[in-house]
Structure formats: C-alpha cells, structure tokens
Coordinates of C-alpha atoms in Angstrom, one line a residue:
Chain A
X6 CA -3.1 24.2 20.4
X7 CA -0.2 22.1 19.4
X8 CA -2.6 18.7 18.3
X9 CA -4.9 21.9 16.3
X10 CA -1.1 22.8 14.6
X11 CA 0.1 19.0 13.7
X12 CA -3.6 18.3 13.1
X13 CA -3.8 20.8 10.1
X14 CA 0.0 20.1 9.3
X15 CA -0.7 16.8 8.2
X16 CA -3.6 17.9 6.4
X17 CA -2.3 19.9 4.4
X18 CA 0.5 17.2 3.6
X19 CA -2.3 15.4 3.0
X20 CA -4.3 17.4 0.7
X21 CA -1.0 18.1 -1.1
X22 CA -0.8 14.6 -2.0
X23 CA -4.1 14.6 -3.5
X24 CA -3.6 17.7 -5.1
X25 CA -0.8 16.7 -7.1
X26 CA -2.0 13.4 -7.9
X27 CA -4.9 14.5 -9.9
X28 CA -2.9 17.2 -11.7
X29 CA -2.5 14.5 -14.3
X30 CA -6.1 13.4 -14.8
X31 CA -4.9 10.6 -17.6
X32 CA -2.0 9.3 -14.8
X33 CA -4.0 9.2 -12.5
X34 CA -7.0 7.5 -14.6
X35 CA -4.6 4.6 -15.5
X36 CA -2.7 4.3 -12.3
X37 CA -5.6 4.2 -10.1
X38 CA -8.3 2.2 -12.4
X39 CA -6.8 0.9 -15.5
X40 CA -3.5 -0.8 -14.3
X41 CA -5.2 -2.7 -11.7
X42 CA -8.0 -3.8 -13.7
X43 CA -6.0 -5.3 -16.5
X44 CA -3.8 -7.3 -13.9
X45 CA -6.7 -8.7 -11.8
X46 CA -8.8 -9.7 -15.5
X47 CA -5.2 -11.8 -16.3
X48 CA -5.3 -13.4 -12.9
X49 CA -8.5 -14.2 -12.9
X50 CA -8.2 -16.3 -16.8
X51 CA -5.6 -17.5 -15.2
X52 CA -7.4 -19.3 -12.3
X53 CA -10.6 -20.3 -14.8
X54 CA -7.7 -22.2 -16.6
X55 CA -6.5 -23.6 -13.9
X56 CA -9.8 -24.9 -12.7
X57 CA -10.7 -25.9 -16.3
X58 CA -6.9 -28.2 -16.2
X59 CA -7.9 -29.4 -12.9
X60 CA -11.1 -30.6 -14.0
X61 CA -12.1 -29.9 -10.4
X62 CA -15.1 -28.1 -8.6
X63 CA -13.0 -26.9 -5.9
X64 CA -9.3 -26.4 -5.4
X65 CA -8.0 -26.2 -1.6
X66 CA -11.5 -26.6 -0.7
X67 CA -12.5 -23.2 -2.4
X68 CA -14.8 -22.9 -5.7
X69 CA -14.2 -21.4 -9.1
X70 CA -16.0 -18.3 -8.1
X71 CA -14.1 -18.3 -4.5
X72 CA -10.8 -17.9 -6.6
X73 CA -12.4 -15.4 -9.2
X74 CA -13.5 -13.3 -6.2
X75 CA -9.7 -13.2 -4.1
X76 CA -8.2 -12.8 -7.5
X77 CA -10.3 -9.3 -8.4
X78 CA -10.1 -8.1 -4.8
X79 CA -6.2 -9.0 -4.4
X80 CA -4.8 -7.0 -7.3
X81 CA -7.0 -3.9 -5.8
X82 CA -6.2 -4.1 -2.5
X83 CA -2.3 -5.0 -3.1
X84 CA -1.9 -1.7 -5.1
X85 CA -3.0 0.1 -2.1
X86 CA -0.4 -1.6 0.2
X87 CA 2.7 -1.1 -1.5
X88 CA 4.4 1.9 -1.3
X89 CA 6.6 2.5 -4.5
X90 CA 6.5 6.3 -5.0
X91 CA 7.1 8.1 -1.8
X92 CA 10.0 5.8 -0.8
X93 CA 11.7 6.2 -4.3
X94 CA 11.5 10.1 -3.7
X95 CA 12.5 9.7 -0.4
X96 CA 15.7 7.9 -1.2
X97 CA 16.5 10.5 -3.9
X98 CA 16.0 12.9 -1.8
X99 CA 18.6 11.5 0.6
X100 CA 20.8 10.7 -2.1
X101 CA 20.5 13.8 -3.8
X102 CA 20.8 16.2 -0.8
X103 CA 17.4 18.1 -1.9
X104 CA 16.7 16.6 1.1
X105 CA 18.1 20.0 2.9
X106 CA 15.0 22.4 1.8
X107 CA 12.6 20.1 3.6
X108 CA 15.0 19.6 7.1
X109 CA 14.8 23.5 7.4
X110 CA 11.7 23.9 8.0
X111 CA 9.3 23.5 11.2
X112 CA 8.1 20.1 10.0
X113 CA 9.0 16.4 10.5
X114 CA 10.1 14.8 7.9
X115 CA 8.5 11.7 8.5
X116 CA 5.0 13.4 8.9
X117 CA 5.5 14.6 5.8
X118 CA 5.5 11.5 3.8
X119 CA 3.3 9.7 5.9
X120 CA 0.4 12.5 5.3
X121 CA 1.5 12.5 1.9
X122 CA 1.1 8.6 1.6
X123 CA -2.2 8.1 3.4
X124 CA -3.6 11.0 0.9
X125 CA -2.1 9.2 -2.1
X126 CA -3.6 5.8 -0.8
X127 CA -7.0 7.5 0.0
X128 CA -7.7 9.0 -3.4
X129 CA -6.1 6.2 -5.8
X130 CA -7.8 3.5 -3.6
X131 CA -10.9 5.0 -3.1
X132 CA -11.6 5.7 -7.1
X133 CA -10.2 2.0 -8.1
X134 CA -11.9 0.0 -5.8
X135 CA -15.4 0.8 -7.4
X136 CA -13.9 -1.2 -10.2
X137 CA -14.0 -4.4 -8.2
X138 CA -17.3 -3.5 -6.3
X139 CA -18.9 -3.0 -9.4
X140 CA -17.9 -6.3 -10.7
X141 CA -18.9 -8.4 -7.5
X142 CA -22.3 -6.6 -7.3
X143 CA -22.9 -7.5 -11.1
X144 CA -21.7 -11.3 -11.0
X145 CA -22.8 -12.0 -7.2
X146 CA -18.7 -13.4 -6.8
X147 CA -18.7 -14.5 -2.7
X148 CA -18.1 -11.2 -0.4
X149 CA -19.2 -10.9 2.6
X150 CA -20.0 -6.8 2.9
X151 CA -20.7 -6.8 6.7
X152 CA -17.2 -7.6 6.7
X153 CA -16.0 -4.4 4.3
X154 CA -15.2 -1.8 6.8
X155 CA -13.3 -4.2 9.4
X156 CA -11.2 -5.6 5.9
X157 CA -10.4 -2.0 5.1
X158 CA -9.6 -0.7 8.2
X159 CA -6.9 -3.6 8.5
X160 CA -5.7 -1.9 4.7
X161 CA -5.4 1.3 6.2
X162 CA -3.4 0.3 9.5
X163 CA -1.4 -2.0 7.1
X164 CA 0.0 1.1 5.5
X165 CA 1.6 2.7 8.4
X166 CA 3.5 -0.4 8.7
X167 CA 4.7 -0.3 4.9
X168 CA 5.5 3.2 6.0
X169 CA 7.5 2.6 8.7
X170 CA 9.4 -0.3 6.6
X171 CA 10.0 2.7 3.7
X172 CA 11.4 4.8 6.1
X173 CA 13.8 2.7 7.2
X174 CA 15.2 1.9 3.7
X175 CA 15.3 5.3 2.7
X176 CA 17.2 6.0 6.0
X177 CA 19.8 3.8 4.7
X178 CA 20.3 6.6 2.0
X179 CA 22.1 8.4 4.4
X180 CA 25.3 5.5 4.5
X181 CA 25.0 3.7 0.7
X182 CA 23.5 6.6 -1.1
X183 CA 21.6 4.7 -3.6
X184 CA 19.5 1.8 -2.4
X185 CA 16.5 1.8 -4.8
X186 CA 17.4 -1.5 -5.1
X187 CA 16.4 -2.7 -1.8
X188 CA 13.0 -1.0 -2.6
X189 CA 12.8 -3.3 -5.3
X190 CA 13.3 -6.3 -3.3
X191 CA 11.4 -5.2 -0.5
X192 CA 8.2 -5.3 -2.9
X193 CA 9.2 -8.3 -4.8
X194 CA 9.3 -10.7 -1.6
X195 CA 6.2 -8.5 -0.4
X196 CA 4.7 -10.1 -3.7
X197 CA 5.2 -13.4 -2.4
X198 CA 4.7 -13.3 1.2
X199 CA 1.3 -11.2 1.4
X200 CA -0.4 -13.6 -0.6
X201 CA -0.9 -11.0 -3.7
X202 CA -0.1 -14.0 -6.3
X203 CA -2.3 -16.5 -4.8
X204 CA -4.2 -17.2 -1.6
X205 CA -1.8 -18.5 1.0
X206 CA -3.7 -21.3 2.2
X207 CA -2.5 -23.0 -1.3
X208 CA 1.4 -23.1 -0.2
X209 CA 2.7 -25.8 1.7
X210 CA 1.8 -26.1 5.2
X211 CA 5.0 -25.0 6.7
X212 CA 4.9 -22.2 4.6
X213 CA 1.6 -21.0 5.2
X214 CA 1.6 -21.0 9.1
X215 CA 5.1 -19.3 9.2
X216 CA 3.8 -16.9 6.3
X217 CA 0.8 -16.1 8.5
X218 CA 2.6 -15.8 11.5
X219 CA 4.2 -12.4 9.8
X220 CA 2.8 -9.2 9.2
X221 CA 3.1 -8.8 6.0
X222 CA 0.0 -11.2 5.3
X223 CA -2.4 -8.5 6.2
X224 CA -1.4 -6.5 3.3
X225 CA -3.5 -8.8 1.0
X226 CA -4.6 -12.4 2.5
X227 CA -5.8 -11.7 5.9
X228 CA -8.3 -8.8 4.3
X229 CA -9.2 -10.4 1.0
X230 CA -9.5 -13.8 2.9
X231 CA -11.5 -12.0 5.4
X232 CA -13.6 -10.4 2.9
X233 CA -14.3 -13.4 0.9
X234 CA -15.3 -15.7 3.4
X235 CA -11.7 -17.7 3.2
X236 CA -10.8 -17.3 6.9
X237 CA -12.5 -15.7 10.5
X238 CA -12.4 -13.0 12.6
X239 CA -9.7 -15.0 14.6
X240 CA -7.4 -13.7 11.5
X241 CA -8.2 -10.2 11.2
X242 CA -7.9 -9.9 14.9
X243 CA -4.0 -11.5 14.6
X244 CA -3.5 -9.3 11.9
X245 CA -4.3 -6.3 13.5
X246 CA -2.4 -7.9 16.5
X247 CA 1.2 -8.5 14.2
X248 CA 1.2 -5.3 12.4
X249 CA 1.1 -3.3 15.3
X250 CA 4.6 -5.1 16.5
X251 CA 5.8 -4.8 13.1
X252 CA 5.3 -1.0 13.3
X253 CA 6.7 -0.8 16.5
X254 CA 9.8 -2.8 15.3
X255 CA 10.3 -0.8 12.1
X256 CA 9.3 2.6 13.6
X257 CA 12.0 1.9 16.6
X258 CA 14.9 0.9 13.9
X259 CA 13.5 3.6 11.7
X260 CA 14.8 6.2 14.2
X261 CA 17.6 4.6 15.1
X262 CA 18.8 4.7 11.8
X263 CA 17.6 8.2 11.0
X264 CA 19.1 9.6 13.9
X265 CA 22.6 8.2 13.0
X266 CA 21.7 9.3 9.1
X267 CA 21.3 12.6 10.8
X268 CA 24.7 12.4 12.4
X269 CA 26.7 11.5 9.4
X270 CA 24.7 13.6 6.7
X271 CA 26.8 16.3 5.5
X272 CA 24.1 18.1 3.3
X273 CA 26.9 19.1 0.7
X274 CA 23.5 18.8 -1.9
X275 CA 20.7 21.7 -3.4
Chain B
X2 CA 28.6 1.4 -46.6
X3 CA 27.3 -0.5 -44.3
X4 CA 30.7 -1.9 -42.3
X5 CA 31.3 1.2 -41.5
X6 CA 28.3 2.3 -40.1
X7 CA 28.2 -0.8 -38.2
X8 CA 31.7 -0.5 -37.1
X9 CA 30.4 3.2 -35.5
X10 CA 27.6 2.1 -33.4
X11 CA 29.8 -1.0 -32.3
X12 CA 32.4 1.4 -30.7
X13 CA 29.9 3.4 -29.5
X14 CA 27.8 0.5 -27.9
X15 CA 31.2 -0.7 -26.6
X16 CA 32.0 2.9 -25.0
X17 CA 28.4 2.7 -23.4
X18 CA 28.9 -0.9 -22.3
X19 CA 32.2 0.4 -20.2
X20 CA 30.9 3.2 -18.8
X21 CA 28.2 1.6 -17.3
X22 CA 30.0 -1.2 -15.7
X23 CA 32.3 1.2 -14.4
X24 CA 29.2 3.6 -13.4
X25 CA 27.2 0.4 -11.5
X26 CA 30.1 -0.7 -9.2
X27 CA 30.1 2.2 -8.1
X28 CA 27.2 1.7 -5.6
X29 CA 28.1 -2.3 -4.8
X30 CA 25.3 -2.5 -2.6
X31 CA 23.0 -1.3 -5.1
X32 CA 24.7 -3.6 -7.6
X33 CA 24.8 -6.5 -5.5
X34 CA 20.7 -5.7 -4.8
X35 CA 19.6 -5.3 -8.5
X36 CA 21.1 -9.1 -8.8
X37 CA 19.7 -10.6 -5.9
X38 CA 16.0 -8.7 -6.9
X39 CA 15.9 -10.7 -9.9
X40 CA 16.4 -13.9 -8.5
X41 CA 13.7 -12.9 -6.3
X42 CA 11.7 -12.0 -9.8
X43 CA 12.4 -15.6 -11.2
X44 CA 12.0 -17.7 -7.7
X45 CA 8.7 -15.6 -7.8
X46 CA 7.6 -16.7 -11.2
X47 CA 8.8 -20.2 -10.5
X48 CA 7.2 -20.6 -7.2
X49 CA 4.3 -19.2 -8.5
X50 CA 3.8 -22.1 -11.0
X51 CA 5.0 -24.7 -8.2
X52 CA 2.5 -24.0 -6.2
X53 CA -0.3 -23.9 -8.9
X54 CA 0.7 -27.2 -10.2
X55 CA 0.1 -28.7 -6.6
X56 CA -3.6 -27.7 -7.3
X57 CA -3.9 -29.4 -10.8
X58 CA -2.0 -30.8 -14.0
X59 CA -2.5 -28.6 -16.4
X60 CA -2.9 -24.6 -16.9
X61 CA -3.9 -23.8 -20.4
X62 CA -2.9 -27.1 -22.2
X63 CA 0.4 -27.0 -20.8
X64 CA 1.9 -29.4 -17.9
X65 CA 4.7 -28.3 -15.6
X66 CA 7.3 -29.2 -17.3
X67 CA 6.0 -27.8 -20.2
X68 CA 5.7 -24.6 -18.2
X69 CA 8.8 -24.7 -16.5
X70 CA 10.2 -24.3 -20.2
X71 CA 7.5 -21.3 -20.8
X72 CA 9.4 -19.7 -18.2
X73 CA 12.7 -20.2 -19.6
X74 CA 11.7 -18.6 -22.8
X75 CA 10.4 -15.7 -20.8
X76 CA 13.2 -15.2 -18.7
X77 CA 16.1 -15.1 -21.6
X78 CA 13.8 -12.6 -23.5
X79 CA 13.3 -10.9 -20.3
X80 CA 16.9 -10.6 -19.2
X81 CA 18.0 -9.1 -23.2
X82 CA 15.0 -6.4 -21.9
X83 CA 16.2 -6.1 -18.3
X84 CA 20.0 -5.2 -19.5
X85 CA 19.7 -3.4 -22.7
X86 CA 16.6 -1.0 -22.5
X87 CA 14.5 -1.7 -19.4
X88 CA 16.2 1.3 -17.4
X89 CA 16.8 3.6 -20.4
X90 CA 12.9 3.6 -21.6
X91 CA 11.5 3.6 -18.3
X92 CA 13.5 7.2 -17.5
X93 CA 12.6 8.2 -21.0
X94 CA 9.7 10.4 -20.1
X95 CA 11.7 11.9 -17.4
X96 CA 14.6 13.3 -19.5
X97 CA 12.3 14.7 -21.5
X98 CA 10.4 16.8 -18.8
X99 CA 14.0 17.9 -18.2
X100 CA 15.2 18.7 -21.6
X101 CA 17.7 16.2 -21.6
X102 CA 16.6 15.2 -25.0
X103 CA 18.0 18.4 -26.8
X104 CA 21.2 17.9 -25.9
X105 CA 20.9 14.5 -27.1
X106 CA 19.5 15.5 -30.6
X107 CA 22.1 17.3 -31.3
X108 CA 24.7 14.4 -31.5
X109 CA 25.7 13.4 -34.7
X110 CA 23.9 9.7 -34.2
X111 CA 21.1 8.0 -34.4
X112 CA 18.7 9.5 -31.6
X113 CA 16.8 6.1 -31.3
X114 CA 19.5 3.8 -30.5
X115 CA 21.2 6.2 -28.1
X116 CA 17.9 6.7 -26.1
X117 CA 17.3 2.7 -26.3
X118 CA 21.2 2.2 -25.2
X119 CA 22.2 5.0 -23.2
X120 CA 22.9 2.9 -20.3
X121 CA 23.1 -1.2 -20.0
X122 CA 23.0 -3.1 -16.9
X123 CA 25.7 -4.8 -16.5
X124 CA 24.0 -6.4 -13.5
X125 CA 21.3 -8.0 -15.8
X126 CA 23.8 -10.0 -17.6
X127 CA 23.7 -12.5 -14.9
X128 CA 19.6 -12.6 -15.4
X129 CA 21.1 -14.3 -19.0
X130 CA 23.0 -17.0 -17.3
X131 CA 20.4 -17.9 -15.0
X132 CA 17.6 -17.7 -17.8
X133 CA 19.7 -19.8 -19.7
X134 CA 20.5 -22.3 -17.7
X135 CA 17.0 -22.8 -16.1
X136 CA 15.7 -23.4 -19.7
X137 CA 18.7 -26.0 -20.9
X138 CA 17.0 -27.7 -17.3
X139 CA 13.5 -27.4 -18.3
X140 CA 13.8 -28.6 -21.5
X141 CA 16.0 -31.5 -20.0
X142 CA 13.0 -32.9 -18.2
X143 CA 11.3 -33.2 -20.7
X144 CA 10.3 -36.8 -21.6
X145 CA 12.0 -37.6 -25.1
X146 CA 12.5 -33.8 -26.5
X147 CA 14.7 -33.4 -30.0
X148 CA 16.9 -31.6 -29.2
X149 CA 16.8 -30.7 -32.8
X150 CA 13.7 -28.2 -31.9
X151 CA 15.6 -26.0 -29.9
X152 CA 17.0 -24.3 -32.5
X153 CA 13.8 -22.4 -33.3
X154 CA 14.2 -20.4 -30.2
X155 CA 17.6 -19.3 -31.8
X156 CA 15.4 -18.0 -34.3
X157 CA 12.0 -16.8 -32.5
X158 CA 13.6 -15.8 -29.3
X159 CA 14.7 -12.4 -30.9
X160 CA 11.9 -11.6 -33.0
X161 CA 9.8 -12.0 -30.0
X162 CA 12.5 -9.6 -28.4
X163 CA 12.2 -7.3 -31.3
X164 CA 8.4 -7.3 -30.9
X165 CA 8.6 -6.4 -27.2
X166 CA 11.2 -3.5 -28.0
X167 CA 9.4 -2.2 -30.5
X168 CA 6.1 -1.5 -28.5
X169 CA 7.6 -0.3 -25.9
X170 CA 9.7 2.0 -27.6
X171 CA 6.4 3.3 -28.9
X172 CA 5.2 4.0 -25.7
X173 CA 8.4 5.3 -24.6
X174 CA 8.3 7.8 -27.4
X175 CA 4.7 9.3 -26.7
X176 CA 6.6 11.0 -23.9
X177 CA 7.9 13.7 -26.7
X178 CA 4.2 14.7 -27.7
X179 CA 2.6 14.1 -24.2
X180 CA 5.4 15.1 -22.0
X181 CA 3.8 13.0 -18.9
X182 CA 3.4 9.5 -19.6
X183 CA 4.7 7.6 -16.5
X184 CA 1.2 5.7 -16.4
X185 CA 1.5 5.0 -20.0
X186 CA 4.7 2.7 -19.2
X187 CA 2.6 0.9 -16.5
X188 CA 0.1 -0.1 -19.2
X189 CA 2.7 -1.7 -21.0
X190 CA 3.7 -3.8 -17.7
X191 CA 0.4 -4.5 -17.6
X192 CA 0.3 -5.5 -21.4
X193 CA 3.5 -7.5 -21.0
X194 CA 1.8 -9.3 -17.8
X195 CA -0.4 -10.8 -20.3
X196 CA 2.8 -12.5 -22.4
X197 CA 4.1 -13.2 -19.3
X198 CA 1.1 -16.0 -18.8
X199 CA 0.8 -19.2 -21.6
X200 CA -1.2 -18.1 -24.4
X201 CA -3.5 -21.1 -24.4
X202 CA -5.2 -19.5 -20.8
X203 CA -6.9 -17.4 -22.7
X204 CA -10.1 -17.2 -24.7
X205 CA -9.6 -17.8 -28.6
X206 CA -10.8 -13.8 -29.2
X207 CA -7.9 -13.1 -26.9
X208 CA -5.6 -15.3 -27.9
X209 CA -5.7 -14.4 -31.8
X210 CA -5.6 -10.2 -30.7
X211 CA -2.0 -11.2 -28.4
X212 CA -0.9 -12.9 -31.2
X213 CA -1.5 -10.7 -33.8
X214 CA -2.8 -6.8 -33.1
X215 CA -0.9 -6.5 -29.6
X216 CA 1.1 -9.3 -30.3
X217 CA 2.6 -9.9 -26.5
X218 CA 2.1 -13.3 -27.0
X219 CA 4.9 -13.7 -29.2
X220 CA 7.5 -12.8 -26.4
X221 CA 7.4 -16.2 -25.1
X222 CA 4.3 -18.4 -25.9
X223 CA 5.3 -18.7 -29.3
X224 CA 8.9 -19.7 -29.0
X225 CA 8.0 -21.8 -26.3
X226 CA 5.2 -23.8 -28.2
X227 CA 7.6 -24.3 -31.0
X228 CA 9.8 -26.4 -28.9
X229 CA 7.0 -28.1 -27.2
X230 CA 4.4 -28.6 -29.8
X231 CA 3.9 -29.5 -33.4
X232 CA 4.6 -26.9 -35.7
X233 CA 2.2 -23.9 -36.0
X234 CA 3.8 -22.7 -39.4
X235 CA 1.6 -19.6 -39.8
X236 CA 2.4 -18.3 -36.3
X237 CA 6.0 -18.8 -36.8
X238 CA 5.7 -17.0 -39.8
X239 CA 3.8 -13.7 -38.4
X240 CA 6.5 -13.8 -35.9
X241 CA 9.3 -13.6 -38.1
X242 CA 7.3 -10.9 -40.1
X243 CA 6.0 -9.1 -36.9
X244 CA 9.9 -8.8 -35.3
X245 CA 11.2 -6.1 -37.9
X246 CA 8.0 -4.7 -38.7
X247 CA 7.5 -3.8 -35.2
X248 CA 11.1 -2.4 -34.9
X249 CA 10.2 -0.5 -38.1
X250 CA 7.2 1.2 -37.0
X251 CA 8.5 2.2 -33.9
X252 CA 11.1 4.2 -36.0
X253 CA 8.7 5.3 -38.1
X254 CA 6.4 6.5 -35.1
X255 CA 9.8 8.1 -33.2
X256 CA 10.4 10.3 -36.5
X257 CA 6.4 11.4 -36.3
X258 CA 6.9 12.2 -32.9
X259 CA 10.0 14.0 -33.0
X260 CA 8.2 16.2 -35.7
X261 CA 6.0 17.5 -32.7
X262 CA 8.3 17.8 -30.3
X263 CA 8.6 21.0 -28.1
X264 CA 11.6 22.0 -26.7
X265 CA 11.7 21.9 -23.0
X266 CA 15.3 23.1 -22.0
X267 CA 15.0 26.3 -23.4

C-alpha cells in the first residue's frame, strides 16, 4: 500500500513536469531540439578545423569522423545531465520562503523535485536525441548501437547524482539565502571535468586519470566514449561503480544539511 | 540640448551603479561566487584552446598565440556584457510576465536604457581587469606586433559591443509581444557561441552570413583579426556601420513592440 502511494506520488510529480514543460510548445521546441543542435553543428566545424590545421588523419589516435561523432552526441547527452532549472527554483524557493506551501503538505520535498527532474529529463531528452540519431544514421559517423541502452542507462543513473549534488546546494539556501551562484560554478567546472568540451583522453595524462577517477566523467565521456567506440565496458562498469559513491556522498551531506536548514528556517516567507 | 540630457542619464546611471554595489554585498557569498564563476568561464575558454593546440598548430588560420589574443578580444567585450546588461535582459521576459514593466513605463525616462541598466554588476568589473590584462599578455607574445595596431580595438571593440547589445536587446524585447521567450534568450547563447569561436573555422557561406546578416562575428573575430592580420578595410568598415545601426534598430524594434504590448499587471 505505501510503495502503491509513493509509487503514484512520484508519478504524478512526474507527469507534472511533463505537463508543464510542453505548455510552451515553441520553449520547449528550442530548448529541447534547437539549442542543442546549433551548439553541437559549432563544435563539430570546430573539430573539422582543427583536423584541417593539423593536417592530420587522426588526433589522439581517433579519426575525423571519431571526433565529429563525440562532438554531436556530447552536446546531446550533456544537456541531459545538467540540472539548471529545478535547482534555480529550488534555491528561490528556499530563499524566498514559498518554500512553506510545499513543507505542509504529505510529501517530501526531495521526491518532489527528483520526480519532477527525471520527467523533465525524459521528455526533453527523449525528443532531442532523434536529432543526433538521425544524423549518425544518415552519415554512418562511428556508434556502436548494441552499446545504446547500457550508454543511456549510465545517463539516467547519472542524474540522480546531479540531483543529489542540487540538493545540497539549494540546502545551503537555508544559511546564505542566495547562492545561485554556486549553481553557476557547479556547471561551469561540470563543463570541464565531464568531458562536455572535448574528449578527456585529449588532456594531459595526469589530468585525465584523476578526471576519470571522478564521477562526474559519466555525465558525458564515459557514455559518449562508450557509445563511440572510444573506451570499453571496463569504463562504463567504473562509472556506474563511482556514481553510486558520489550519490551516496551527496545524498548523506544532502541530509545533513537539510536537516540543519530545517532547524534554522524560520519560514517568515509566502 | 544635449548636455543636459546627458548630464540626466549620467546621474541616473550613477544612482543605478550605487545601488547595485550596495545591493550585491549584500549576499558576499554570492558576490564572492559570481567572481570566482567567471574565472572558471575564462580558465574554461583558455584551457579549452590549450588543450586543442596540443593536438595541432593551427584552428582556422590562427596559431595559439594568435588565439590567445582572440580570447582577449572576447573576454573585454564579454565582461562590458556581463556587467552592464547580461543580468537585466536575461530577467527581461520575467518582469514582463509580472507586470513589472508598467510601472516602469510610466517613469519619465527612456524605457530602453532603464531596462538595459536597471541593475550593473559590480562583480563583473573585475571580468574587465582580468580580460584586460590577459589580452596586454597575449598580444605580448606575439613575435614582433606594432603596437601601433592596437588601437583599432579601441575603435572595434565597442562596435562589436554595440552589435552584440543590439541583437540581444531585440530578443529581449520579443518578450512584450510574446510574453514567454526564455528559449528565445538561449538561441541567442547559442548564436553568441558561434562569435565565441574564430571566424575563419567556418565555411565561406557561414562566415560572410556571421559577418554580415547575424553579424556575431564581429564581437571578436573582427577586432581580433585587425590586430593580427593585414587590414580587411571593408570589414572594418561594416563594423563601424553595423555598431549604431544595430543599436538603432533595436530601438526602432523596442518602439514596434511596445505598440503591441498588453498590459499584464492590471
């Protein structure tokens, strides 16, 4: 009875997100398909004009095409690891105090976003990756589609651990008040260290193994790399294995912090 | 007639410039974080570029050094966005769902410039100094540069500033007629991400429609190339037209928009 209640809880968190995202048809048109199209078509003139400088057949011991392939994929699959929205609104919501109308009511709050961000994540990502799938099947650029459902899955279990990382920021609401700011770093080194810009295995070796080493590489690199033929199944397996002690780490401090939030909140807001 | 108009919008910009210092210290941490995120934002850009350059010697015709200057140009334009109108277009759409705009119309100024300067951050002004100083040391590795040529950024830097404002202004402003364009602000990241790249990356069709019809490539390619390269007159020229036209159509576009523009307080 109780896993029937939280079961249809979360759906409907989850439907809710999905509901409201489509409200907007042109939004969500752009955000989900057009944004991420124009980014990865930059990236990838990028890397034919890097080749083309390099007046080299391979880079790193990759091809042209290898490169074209992680830079289409990458720009896809980093949009769906990030989470921008629901830890903005979570942080105002702290901030603000309208944080009040959701602690009253039989819920957690922490259900509530999570539903809310694996519906966003399903429908945006679902709808923009036929963009890049469309492309590979056209130009035949290196993907290895036996691989496609292990690659996502890692996608999908990587955004429980962004979500444990936003909670804990927007628990930090509770004692600075506004810290949008650390939302914005968050991403930014995100940026760098999942290997959104370019594939890790071009940085420096020290950089690469310790860069490996952490979570955060299986937002983008370990699934795209996967996916294109760049690294093994030893990779995804690590992946798997270091986000799941990331989410413990963040879920644990997560708590922490919103149970001392919770202490010191006053709730003087809407 | 003019002085005094001037001398208006000074105080006021100075009255804005105060209040927002004194409003952004407020929140140190916040403060403190919006300055360390854009050192993260450059060292990303930078590193970026480093690690490229490992790979090969040249991106577009460009060598590092010559890119490390790119960058400079980018990040002085960049940091004039960043602290003058970055945060105050980006919320645009927002206070216009609220009806935050009437209240505004009703002031006895220039609507424009208040939405493009209702707030400035104060924290951005350290982006300049950094932006700055990184380009003085790009440009100082270069082998045997004139010094002499820098003085065209003086000159390009904010028409190419004026080019950026004014299409994102335009954007911005859709907001009155549309009500909900939050996407249409990500386009323009995603139009800026192409001037945030070296013009000569792209194909020749490309290149020609950044230069001229979405002319993003006139944020920084173009002041950069004039420092680096031999004179492209023509493009100089278009720039120096395309600054105040651009600033002029986006007021022109703001008026055509206000004329459709439904109340939402009330």
């Amino acid at each position: 009875m109780s896993f029937t209640a939280f079961y249809k809880r979360n759906l409907g968190f989850y439907k809710l997100a999905i509901a409201s995202n489509l409200e907007y048809r042109m939004n969500f048109f752009m955000d989900a398909l057009l944004q991420p199209s124009i980014t990865s078509i930059v990236e990838m003139v990028l890397w034919m004009a890097i080749f083309k400088g390099a007046q080299a057949t391979t880079i790193g011991g990759f091809d042209q095409n290898s490169y074209l392939a992680y830079a289409l994929w990458a720009t896809f699959i980093a949009r769906a690891t990030v989470n921008w929205t629901y830890e903005f609104k979570m942080i105002e919501e702290i901030d603000q105090g309208s944080i009040n109308g959701l602690l009253v009511r039989p819920m957690s709050y922490y259900e509530y976003y999570l539903s809310q961000l694996l519906g966003y994540k399903s429908i945006t990502t679902g709808f923009s990756l036929l963009f890049p799938i469309g492309i590979i099947l056209a130009t035949g650029l290196p993907t290895q589609w036996d691989r496609f459902p292990a690659a996502m899955l890692l996608v999908f279990y990587y955004l429980f651990f962004v979500y444990s990382i936003s909670f804990c920021i927007a628990s930090l609401a509770f004692f600075f008040n506004k810290v949008q700011s650390l939302t914005v770093s968050k991403n930014l080194a995100m940026w760098l260290v999942t290997g959104e810009l370019f594939p890790l295995d071009l940085m420096p070796d020290y950089l690469r193994k310790i860069f490996l080493m952490l979570p955060f590489s299986s937002g983008v690199y370990v699934p795209i790399g996967f996916l294109t033929g760049r690294i093994g199944w030893e990779f995804l397996w690590h992946g798997f294995a270091s986000v799941t002690v990331g989410i413990i780490f963040f879920s644990a401090l997560g708590a922490f912090l919103w149970q001392k939030g919770m202490r010191s909140y006053a709730g003087t807001g809407a | 007639m003019l002085a005094p108009v001037l001398k208006k919008y000074g105080s006021i910009f100075a009255a804005i410039a105060k209040a927002s210092f004194i409003a952004e210290i407020e929140f140190r941490l916040n403060f403190v974080m919006k300055i360390i995120n854009d050192i993260f934002w450059y060292a990303a850009q930078i590193f970026t570029f480093e690690v490229l350059f490992r790979h090969t010697n040249l991106i577009g015709d460009w060598n590092l050094q010559q890119t490390r200057v790119f960058l400079g140009v980018l990040f002085i334009v960049d940091a004039f966005y960043m602290t003058f109108i970055q945060e105050n277009l980006d919320r645009f759409s927002e206070k216009v769902r609220k009806g935050e705009l009437d209240l505004l119309l009703t002031k006895p100024v220039n609507s424009q410039f208040m939405i493009t300067f209702a707030r400035i951050s104060v924290s951005c002004v350290g982006n300049l100094i950094i932006a700055v100083s990184w380009f003085v040391w790009s440009l100082s590795q270069l082998p045997d540069f004139n010094w002499m040529k820098g003085l065209w950024i003086i000159l390009l830097v904010p028409t190419g500033f004026a080019v950026m404002y004014g299409i994102r202004f335009s954007i911005a402003a859709m907001a009155v007629v549309f009500v909900r364009v939050d996407s249409m602000q990500y386009v323009w990241y995603q139009l800026y991400r192409l001037g945030m790249r070296p013009d000569s990356i792209y194909m020749p069709w490309l290149k020609f429609i950044l230069l001229t019809i979405i002319p993003v490539g006139l944020i920084a390619s173009v002041p950069a190339r004039a420092v680096l390269n031999p004179p492209e007159l023509w493009v100089f020229a278009w720039s120096l037209i395309a600054g105040p036209l651009f600033v002029a159509f986006s007021a022109w576009f703001w008026k055509q928009c206000l004329l459709r523009y439904q109340s939402s307080s009330s």
